[in-house]
Structure formats: structure tokens, C-alpha cells
PDB file of C-alpha atoms and ligand atoms in Angstrom:
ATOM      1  CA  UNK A   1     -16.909  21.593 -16.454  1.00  0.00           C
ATOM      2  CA  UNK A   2     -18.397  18.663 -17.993  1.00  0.00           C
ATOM      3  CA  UNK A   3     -18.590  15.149 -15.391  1.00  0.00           C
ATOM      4  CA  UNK A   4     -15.865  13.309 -15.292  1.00  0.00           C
ATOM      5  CA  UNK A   5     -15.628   9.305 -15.240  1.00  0.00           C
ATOM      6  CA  UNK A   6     -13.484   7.901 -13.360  1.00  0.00           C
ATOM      7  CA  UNK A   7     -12.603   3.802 -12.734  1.00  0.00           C
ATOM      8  CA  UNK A   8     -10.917   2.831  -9.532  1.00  0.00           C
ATOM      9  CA  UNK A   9      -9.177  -0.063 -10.724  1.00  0.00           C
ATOM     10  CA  UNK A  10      -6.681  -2.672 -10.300  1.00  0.00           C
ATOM     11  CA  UNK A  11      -6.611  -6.246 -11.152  1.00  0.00           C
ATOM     12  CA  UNK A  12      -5.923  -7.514  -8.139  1.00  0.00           C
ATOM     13  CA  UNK A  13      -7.667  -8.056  -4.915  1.00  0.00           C
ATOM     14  CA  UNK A  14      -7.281  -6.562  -1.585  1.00  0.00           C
ATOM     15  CA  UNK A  15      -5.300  -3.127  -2.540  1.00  0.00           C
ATOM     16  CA  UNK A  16      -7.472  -0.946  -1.537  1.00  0.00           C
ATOM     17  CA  UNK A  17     -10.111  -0.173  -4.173  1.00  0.00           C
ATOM     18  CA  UNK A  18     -12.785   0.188  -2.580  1.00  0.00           C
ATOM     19  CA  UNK A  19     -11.915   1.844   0.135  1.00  0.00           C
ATOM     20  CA  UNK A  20     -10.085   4.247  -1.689  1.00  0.00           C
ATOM     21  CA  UNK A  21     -13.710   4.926  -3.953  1.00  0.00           C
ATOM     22  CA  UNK A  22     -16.101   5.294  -0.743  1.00  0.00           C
ATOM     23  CA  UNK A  23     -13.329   7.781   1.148  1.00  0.00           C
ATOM     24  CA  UNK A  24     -12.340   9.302  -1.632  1.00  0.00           C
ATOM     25  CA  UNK A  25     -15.819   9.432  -2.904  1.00  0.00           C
ATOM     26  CA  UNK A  26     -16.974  11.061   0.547  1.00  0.00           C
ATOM     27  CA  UNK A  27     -14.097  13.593   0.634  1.00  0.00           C
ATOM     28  CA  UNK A  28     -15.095  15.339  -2.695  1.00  0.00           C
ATOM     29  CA  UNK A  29     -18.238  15.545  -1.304  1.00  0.00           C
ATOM     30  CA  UNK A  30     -17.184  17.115   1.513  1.00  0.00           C
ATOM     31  CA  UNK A  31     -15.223  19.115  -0.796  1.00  0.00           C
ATOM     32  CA  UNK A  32     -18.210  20.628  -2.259  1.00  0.00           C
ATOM     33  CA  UNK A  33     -18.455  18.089  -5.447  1.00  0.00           C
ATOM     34  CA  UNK A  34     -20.981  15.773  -6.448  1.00  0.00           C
ATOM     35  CA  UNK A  35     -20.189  12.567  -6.642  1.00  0.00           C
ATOM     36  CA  UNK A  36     -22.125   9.579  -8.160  1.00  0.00           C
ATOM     37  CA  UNK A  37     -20.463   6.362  -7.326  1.00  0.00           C
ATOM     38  CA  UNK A  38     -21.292   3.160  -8.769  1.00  0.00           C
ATOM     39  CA  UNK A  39     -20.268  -0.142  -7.459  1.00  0.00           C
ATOM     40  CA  UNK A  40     -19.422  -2.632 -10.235  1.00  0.00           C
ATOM     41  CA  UNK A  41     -18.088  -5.031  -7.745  1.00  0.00           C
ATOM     42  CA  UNK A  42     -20.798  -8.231  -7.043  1.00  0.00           C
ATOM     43  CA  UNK A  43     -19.332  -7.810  -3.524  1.00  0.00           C
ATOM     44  CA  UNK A  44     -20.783  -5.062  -3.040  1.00  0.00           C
ATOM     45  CA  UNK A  45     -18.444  -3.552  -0.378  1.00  0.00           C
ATOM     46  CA  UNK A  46     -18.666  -0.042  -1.559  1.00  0.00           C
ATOM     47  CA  UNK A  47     -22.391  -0.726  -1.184  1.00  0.00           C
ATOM     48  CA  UNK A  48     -21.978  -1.289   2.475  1.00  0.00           C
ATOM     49  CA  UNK A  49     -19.386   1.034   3.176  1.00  0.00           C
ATOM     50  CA  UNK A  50     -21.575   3.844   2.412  1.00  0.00           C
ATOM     51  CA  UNK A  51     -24.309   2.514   4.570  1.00  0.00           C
ATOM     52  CA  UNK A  52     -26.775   1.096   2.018  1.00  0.00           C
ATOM     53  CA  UNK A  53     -28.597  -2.077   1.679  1.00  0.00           C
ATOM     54  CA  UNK A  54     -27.740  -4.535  -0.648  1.00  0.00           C
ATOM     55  CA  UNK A  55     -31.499  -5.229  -2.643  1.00  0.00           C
ATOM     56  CA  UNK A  56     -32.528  -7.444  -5.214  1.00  0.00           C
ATOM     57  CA  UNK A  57     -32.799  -6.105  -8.806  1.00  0.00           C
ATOM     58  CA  UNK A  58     -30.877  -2.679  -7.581  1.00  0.00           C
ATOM     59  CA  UNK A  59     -27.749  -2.661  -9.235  1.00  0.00           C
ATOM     60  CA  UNK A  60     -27.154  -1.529 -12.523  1.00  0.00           C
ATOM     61  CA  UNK A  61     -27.608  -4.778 -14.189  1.00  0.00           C
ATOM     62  CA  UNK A  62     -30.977  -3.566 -15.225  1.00  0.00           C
ATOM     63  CA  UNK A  63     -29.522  -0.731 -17.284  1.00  0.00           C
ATOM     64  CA  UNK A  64     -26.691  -2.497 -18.560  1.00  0.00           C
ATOM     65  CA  UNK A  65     -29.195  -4.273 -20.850  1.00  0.00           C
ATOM     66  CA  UNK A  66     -30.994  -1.534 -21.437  1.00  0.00           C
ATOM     67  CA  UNK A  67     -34.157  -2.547 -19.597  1.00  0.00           C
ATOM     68  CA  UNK A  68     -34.172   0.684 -17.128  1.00  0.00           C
ATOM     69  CA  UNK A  69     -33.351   4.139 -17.268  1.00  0.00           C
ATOM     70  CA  UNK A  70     -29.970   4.316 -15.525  1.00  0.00           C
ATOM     71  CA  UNK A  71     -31.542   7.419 -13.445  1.00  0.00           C
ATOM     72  CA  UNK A  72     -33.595   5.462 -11.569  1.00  0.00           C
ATOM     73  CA  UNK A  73     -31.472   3.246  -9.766  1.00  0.00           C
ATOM     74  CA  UNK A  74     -29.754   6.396  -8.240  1.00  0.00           C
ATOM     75  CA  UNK A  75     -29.711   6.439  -4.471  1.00  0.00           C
ATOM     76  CA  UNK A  76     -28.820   9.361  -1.934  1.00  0.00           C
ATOM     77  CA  UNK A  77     -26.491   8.497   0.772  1.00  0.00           C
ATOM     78  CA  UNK A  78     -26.170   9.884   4.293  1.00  0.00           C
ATOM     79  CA  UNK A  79     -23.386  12.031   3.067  1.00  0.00           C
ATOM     80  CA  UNK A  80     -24.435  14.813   1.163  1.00  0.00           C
ATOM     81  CA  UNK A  81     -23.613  15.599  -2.320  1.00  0.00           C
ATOM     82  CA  UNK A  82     -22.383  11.452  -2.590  1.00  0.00           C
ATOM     83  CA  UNK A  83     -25.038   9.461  -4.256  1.00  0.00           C
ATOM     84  CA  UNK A  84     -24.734   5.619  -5.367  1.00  0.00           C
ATOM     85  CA  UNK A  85     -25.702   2.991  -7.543  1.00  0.00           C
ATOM     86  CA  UNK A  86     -25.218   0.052  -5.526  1.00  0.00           C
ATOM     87  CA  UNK A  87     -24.287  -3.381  -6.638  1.00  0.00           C
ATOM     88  CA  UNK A  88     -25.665  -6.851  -5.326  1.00  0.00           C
ATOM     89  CA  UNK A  89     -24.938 -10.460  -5.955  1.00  0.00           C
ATOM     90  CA  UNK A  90     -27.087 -10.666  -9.474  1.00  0.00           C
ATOM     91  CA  UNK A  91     -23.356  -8.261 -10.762  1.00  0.00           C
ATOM     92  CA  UNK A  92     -21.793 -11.438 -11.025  1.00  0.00           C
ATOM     93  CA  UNK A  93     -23.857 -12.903 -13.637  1.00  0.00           C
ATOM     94  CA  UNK A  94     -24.428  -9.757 -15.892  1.00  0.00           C
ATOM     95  CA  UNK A  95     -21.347 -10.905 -17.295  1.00  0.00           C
ATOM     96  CA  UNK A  96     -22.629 -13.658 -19.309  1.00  0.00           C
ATOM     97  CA  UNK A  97     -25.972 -11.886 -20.490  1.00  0.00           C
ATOM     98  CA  UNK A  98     -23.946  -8.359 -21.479  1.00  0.00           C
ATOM     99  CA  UNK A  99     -21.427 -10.970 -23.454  1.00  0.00           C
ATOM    100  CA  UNK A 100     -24.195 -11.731 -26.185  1.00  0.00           C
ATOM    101  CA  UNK A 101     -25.421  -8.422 -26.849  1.00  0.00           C
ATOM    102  CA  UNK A 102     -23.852  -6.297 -29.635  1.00  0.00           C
ATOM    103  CA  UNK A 103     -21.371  -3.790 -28.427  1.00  0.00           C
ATOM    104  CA  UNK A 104     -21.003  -5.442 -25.167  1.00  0.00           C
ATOM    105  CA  UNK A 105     -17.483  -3.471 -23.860  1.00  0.00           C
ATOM    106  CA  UNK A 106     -19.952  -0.562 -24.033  1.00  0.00           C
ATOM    107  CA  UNK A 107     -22.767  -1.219 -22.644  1.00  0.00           C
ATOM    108  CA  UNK A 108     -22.171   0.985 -19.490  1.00  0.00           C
ATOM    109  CA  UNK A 109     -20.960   3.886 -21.563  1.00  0.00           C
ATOM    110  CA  UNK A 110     -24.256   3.612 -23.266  1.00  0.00           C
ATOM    111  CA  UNK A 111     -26.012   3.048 -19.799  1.00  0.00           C
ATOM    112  CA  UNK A 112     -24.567   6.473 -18.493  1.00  0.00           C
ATOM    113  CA  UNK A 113     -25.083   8.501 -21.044  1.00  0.00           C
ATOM    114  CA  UNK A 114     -28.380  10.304 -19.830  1.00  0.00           C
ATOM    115  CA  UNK A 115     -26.435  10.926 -16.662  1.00  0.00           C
ATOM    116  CA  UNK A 116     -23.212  12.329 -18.145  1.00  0.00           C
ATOM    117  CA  UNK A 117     -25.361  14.611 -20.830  1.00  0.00           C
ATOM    118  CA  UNK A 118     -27.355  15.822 -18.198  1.00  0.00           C
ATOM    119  CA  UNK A 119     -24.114  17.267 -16.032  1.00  0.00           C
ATOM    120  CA  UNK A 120     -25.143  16.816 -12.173  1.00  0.00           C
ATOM    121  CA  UNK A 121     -22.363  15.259 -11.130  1.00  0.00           C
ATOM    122  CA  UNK A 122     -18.718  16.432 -11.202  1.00  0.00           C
ATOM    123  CA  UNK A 123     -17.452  13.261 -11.173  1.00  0.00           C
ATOM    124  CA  UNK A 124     -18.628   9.331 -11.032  1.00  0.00           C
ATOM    125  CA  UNK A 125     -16.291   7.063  -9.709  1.00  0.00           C
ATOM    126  CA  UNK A 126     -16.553   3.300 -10.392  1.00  0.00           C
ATOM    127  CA  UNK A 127     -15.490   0.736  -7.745  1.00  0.00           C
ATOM    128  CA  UNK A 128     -14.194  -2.012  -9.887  1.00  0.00           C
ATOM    129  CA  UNK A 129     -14.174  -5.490  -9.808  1.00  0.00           C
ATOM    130  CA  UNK A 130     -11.043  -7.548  -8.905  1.00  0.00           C
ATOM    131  CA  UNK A 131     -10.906  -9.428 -12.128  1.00  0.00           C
ATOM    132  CA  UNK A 132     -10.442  -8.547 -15.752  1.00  0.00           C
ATOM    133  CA  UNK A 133     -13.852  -9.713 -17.151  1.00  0.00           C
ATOM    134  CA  UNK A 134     -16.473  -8.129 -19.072  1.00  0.00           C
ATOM    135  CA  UNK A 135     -18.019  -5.819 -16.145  1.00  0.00           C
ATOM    136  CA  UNK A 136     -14.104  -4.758 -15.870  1.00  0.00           C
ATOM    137  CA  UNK A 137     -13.322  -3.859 -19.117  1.00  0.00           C
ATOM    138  CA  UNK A 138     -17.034  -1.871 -19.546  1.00  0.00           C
ATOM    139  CA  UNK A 139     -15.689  -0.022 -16.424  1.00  0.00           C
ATOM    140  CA  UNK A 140     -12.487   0.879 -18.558  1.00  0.00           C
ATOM    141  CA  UNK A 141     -14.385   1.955 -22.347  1.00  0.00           C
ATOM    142  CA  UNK A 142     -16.658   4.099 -19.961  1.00  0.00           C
ATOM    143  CA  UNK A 143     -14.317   5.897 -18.311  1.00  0.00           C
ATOM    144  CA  UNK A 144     -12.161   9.193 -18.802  1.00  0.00           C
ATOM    145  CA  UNK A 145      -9.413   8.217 -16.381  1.00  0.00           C
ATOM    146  CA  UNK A 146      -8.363   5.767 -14.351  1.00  0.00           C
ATOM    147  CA  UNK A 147      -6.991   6.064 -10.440  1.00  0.00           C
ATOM    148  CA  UNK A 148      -5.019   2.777  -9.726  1.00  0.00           C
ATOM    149  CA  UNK A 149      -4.712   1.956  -5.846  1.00  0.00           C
ATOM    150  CA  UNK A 150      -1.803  -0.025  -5.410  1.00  0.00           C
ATOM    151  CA  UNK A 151      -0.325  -1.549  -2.179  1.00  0.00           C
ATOM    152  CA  UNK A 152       3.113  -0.931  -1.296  1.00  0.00           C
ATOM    153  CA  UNK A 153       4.162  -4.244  -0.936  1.00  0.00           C
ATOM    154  CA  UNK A 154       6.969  -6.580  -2.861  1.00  0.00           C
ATOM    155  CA  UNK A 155       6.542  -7.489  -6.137  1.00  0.00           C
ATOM    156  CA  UNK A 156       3.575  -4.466  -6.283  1.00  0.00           C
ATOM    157  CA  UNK A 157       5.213  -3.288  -9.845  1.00  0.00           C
ATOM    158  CA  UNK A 158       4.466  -6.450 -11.615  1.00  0.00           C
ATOM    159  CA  UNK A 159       1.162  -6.124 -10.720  1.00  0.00           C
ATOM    160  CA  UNK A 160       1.007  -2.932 -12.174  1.00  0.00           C
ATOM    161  CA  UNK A 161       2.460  -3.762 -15.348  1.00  0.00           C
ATOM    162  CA  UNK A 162      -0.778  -6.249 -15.906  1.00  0.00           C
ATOM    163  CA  UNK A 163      -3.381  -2.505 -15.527  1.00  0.00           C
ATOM    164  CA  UNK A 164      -0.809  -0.357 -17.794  1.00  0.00           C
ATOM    165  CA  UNK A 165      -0.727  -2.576 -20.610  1.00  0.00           C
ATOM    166  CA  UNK A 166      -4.473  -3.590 -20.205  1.00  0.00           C
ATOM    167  CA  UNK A 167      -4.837   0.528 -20.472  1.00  0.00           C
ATOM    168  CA  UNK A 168      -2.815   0.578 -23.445  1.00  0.00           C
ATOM    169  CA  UNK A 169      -4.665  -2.279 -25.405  1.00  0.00           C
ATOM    170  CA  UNK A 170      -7.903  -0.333 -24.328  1.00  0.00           C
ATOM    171  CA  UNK A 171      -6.677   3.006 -26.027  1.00  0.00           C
ATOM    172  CA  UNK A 172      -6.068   0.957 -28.897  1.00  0.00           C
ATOM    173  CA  UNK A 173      -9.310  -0.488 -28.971  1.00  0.00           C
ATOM    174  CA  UNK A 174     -12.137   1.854 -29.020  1.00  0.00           C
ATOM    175  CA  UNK A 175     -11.109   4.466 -25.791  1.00  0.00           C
ATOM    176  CA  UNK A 176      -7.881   6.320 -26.814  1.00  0.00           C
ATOM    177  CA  UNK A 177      -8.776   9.095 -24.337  1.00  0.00           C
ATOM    178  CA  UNK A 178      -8.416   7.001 -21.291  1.00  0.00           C
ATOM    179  CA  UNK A 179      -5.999   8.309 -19.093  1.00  0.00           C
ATOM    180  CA  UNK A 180      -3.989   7.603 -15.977  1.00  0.00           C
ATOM    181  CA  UNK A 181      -5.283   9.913 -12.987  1.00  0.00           C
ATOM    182  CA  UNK A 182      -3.409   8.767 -10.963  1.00  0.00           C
ATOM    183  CA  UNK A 183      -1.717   5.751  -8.603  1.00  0.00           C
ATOM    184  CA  UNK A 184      -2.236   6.187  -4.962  1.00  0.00           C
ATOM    185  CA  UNK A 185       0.035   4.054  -2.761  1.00  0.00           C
ATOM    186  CA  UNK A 186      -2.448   2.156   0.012  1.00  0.00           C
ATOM    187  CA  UNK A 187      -1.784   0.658   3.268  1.00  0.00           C
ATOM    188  CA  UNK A 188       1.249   2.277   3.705  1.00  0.00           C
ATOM    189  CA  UNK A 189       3.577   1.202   6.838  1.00  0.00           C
ATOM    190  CA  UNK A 190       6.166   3.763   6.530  1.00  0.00           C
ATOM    191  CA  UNK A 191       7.968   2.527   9.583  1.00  0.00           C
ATOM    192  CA  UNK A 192       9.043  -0.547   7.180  1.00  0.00           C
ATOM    193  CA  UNK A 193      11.567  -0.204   5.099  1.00  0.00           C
ATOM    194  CA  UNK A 194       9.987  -2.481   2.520  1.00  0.00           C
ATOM    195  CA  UNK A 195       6.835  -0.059   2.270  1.00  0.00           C
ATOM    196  CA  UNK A 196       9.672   2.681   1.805  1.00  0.00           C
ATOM    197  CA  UNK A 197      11.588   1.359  -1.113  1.00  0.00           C
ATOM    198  CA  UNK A 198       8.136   0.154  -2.602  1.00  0.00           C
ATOM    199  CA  UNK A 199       7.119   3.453  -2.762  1.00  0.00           C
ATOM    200  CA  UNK A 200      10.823   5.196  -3.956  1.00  0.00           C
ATOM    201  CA  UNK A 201      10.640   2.585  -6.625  1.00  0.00           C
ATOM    202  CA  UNK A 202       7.140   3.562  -7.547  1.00  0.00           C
ATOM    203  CA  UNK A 203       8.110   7.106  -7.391  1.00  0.00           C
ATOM    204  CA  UNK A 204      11.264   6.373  -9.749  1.00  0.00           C
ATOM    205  CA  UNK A 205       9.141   4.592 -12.509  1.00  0.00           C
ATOM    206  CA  UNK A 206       6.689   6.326 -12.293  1.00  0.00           C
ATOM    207  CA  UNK A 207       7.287  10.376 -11.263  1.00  0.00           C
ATOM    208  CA  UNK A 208       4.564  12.291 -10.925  1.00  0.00           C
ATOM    209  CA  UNK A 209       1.393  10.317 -11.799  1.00  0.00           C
ATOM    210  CA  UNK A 210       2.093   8.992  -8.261  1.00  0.00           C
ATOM    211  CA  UNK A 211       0.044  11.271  -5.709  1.00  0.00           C
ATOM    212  CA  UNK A 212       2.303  12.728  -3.198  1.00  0.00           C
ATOM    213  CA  UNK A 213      -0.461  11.622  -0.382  1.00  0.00           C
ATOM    214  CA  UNK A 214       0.316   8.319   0.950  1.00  0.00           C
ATOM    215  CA  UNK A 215      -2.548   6.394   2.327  1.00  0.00           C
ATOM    216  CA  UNK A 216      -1.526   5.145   5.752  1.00  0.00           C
ATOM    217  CA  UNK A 217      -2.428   1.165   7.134  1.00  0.00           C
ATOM    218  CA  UNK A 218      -5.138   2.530   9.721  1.00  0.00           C
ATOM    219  CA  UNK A 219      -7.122   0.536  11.664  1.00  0.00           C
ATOM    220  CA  UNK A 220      -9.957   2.688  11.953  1.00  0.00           C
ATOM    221  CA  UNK A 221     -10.007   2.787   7.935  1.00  0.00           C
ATOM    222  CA  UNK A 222     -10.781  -1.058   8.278  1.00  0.00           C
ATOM    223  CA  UNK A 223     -13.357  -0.573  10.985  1.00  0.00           C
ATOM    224  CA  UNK A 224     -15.770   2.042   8.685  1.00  0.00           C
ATOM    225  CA  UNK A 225     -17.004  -0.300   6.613  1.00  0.00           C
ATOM    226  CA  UNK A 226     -19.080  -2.366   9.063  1.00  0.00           C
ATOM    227  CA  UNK A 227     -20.269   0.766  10.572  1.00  0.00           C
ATOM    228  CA  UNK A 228     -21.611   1.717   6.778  1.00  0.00           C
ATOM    229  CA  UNK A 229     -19.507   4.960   7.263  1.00  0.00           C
ATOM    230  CA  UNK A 230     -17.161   6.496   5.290  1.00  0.00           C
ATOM    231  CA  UNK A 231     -14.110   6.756   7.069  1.00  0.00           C
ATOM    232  CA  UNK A 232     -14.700  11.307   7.575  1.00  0.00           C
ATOM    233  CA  UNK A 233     -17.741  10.520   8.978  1.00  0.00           C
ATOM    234  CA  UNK A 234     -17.320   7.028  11.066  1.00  0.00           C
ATOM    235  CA  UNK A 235     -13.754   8.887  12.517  1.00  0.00           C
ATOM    236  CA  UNK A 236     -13.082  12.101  11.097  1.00  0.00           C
ATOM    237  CA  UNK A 237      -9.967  13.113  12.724  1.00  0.00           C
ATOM    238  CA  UNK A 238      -8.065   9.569  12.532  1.00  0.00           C
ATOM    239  CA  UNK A 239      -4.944   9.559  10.016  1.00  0.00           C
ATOM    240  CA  UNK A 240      -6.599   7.634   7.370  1.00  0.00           C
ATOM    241  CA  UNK A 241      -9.339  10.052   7.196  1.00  0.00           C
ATOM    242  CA  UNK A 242      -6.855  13.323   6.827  1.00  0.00           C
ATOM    243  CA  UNK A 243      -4.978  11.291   4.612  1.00  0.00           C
ATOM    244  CA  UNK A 244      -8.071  10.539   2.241  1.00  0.00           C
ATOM    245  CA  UNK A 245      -8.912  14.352   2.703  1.00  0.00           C
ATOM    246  CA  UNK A 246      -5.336  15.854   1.871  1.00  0.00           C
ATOM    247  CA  UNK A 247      -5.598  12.872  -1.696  1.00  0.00           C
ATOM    248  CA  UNK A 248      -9.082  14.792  -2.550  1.00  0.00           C
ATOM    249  CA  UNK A 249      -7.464  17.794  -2.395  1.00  0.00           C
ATOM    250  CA  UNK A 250      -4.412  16.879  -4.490  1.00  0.00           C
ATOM    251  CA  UNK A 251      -7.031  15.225  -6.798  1.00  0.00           C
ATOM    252  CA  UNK A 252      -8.627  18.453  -6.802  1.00  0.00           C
ATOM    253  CA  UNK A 253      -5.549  20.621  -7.891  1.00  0.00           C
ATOM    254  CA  UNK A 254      -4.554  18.372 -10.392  1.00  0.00           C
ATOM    255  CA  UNK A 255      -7.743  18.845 -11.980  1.00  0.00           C
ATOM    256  CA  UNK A 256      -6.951  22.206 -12.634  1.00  0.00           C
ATOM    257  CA  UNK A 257      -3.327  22.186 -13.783  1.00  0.00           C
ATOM    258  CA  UNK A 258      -1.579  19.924 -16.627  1.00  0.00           C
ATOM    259  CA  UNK A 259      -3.364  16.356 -17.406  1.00  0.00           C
ATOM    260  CA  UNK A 260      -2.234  13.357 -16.438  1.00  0.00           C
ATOM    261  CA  UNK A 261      -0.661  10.758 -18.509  1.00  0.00           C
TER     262      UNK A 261
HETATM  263  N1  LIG B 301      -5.262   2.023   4.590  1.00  0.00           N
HETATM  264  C1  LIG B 301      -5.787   0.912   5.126  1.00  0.00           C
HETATM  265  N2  LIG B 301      -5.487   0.547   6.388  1.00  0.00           N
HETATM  266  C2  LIG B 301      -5.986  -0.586   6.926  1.00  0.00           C
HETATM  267  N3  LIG B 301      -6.807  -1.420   6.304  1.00  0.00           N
HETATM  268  C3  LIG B 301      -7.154  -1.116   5.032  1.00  0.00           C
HETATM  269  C4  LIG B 301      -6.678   0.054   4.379  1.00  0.00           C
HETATM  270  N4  LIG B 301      -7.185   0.093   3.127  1.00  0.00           N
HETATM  271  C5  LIG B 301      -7.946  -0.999   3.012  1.00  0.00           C
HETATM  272  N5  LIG B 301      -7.943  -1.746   4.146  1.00  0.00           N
HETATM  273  C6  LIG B 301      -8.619  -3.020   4.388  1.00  0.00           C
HETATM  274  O1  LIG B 301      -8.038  -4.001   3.519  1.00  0.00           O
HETATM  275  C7  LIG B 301      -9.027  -4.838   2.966  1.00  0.00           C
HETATM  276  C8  LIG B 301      -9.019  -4.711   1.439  1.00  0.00           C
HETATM  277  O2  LIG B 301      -9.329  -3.377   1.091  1.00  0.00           O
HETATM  278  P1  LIG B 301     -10.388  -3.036  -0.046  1.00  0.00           P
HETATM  279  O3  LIG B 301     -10.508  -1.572  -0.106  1.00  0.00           O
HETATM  280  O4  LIG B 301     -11.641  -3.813   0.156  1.00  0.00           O
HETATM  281  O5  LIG B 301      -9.606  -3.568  -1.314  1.00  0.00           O
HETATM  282  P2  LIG B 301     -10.145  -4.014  -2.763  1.00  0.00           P
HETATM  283  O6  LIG B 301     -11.406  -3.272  -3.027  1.00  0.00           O
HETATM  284  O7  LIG B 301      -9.023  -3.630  -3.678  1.00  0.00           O
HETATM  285  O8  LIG B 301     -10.340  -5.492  -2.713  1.00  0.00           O
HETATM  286  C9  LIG B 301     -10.345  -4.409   3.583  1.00  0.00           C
HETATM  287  O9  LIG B 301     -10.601  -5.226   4.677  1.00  0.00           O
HETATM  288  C10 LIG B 301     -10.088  -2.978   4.019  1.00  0.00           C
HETATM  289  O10 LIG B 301     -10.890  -2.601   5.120  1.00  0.00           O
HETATM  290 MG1  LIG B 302     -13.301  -3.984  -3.606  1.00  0.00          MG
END
């Protein structure tokens, strides 16, 4: 199988994004995949989460302009099989220099090239940034599929109206393959009824692009990050980090059977 690209992604802040790309990242490892995953966000909370510095002139900005060999800002993590590109604050004002070059929406496609022909990974995951700028949409022309992490909270389906129709105006534009891996419901209080009809609603619209595997609100899921831990390693046996291992799997056996939408 060829690598796969995949954008975590979702207009809006605070969903779950990133936490969904470092466990999710960590749990195909674990699963025997290797995983490249390459924060896009200036944050850099992915970054952190798996435990690496932020570090001036290390994020991908380099090769976005094509001043560096995308290669070499590859970093191993302390979780085998997961290695990162990290982001740093300079992300935030790539935007402006990638917006006068020719062919700017595809710069990063260009950027990853040498990495995708050369077939090392099984997948690359990008951690997105919360807003729909340049960095964003580069994320989208660069990628195969898309995983949306969504909150189930009110008023979450408008929300995801804004990411569908972005996807469709993208497939338009110059990526018709892009597809929808998936939406995985985050933070999920089940003992609410609100969560419960968010997600029966989501369910309803949207059948079976919704994984089955509900991501749980876990406190130890917000803890990992300032540990630098993915959540299987910092506590492997907490809910959130069987949850995250049970969506891998799922992720894993859709892989194999029809495609998504
Ligand atoms: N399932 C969860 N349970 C509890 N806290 C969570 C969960 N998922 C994410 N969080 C916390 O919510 C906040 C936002 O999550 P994050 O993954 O950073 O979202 P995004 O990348 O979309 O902005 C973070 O503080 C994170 O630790
Ligand atoms: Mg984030």
C-alpha cells in the first residue's frame, strides 16, 4: 500500500484535533504502522503532546518554500514507529510568504512529495490549524482524506456544514480525490442527554462515515499533554486511551473494506 495523507481538520477551535492526531497518531503506531505526523498548527500542541521541543527554524516552513529538503526536518519520537515534523511560532507567518509564490494551495503537496514517493510511512496525519487560511487549505490539496473531530455539543452540525462545503469547493478546485475518512465524535459525556441526541443526530445525517467509537471527556486525556505523552503511554489503561485504541482499530478495518465518502 502506498502512504496515505490524512488532515485532521475542523474549522473550529477546541474540538479535539489535536488530541485526536497525537492519540490517534500513537495508536497506529502501536498498531504496527508508521506514522509521520506533522503539526501545521503555530501552537504547536501536537508538538508538545508528543514530548518534543518547540525550536527555532524546525517546522516545515523551511520546506514549504522550498528552501529544505522536507526529509530533514523529520524527528523520531519516544514512541516507536511515530515520527514528527513539529511546528513552532514562525507557522503563523508562513502564511503571508507561501501567499506570493506561484501555486501557493500546493506548496505542501509539493513539499511531501519525496516523502510520499519514497513509501516509509503508512500514513501522515496533519494536525490542522483552527482557521481556514492558507496553511489550512495546503493541509486540504495535500491530503487523501480528511478525519473531522467534532464535539458533541449544540449547534455542532452547523459547524460542520462550514468543513463539508469547504471539502466540496476543494474537490472542485484542484483535489477531487479528497475524501471524508471519517467524523469522530470528541469529548463525549454520554451521561447527558444533550451529548446523546448530538450524537443520534450526527448518526442520522450522517450514517456511517461516523466512527462507531465515541471518544469519551477524560480527564487524564487532558492531563497527557503537559506530560509530552500520548495518552497510551502517559495512562494506558484509562478510558480515553482504550477509546483512542478501539478508533485505530476501526480506522484500521475501514481501510480495508469499502471507501469512505
Ligand atoms: N476527550 C477529551 N476529554 C477531556 N479533555 C479533552 C478531550 N479531548 C480534548 N480535550 C482537551 O480539550 C482542549 C482542546 O482539545 P484540542 O485537542 O487541543 O482541540 P483542538 O486541537 O481542536 O483545538 C485541550 O485542553 C484538550 O486537552
Ligand atoms: Mg489543536
Amino acid at each position: 500500500m502506498s502512504t496515505k495523507v490524512i488532515a485532521l481538520a475542523n474549522q473550529k477551535g477546541g474540538v479535539g484535533k489535536t488530541t485526536t492526531a497525537v492519540s490517534l497518531s500513537a495508536c497506529l503506531a502501536k498498531r504496527k504502522q508508521n506514522v509521520l505526523l506533522i503539526d501545521l498548527d503555530p501552537q504547536a500542541n501536537a508538538t508538545s503532546g508528543v514530548g518534543i521541543d518547540k525550536e527555532e527554524g524546525a517546522s516545515i516552513y523551511s520546506a514549504l518554500l522550498g528552501e529544505a529538503d522536507v526529509r530533514t526536518l523529520i524527528k523520531p519520537t519516544e514512541t516507536k514507529r511515530l515520527h514528527l515534523i513539529p511546528s513552532e511560532l514562525d507557522l503563523a507567518g508562513c502564511e503571508v510568504a507561501i501567499a506570493r509564490m506561484d501555486n501557493y494551495l500546493h506548496c505542501l503537496k509539493n513539499a511531501l512529495q519525496p516523502i510520499v514517493d519514497q513509501n516509509e510511512y503508512d500514513y501522515i496525519l496533519f494536525d490542522c490549524p483552527p482557521s481556514i487560511g492558507i496553511l489550512f487549505m495546503n493541509a486540504l490539496y495535500a491530503a487523501d482524506s480528511i478525519i473531522i473531530p467534532m464535539q458533541a455539543e449544540y449547534l455542532a452540525l452547523e459547524g460542520l456544514s462550514v468543513i463539508l462545503s469547504l471539502i466540496d469547493q476543494v474537490r472542485d478546485a484542484g483535489n477531487p480525490k479528497l475524501r471524508i475518512e471519517g467524523i469522530v465524535m470528541t469529548m463525549c459525556d454520554l451521561r447527558t442527554n444533550l451529548a446523546q441526541q448530538v450524537v443520534d443526530e450526527v448518526q442520522n445525517h450522517f450514517g456511517d462515515v461516523i466512527y462507531e467509537t465515541l471518544i469519551p471527556r477524560s480527564v487524564r486525556l487532558s492531563e497527557a499533554p503537559s506530560y509530552g505523552q500520548p495518552i497510551i503511554q502517559y495512562a494506558p489503561i484509562s478510558k480515553g486511551s482504550m477509546a483512542y485504541m478501539k478508533l485505530a482499530k476501526e480506522f484500521l478495518k475501514r481501510q480495508q473494506s469499502a471507501p469512505s465518502a
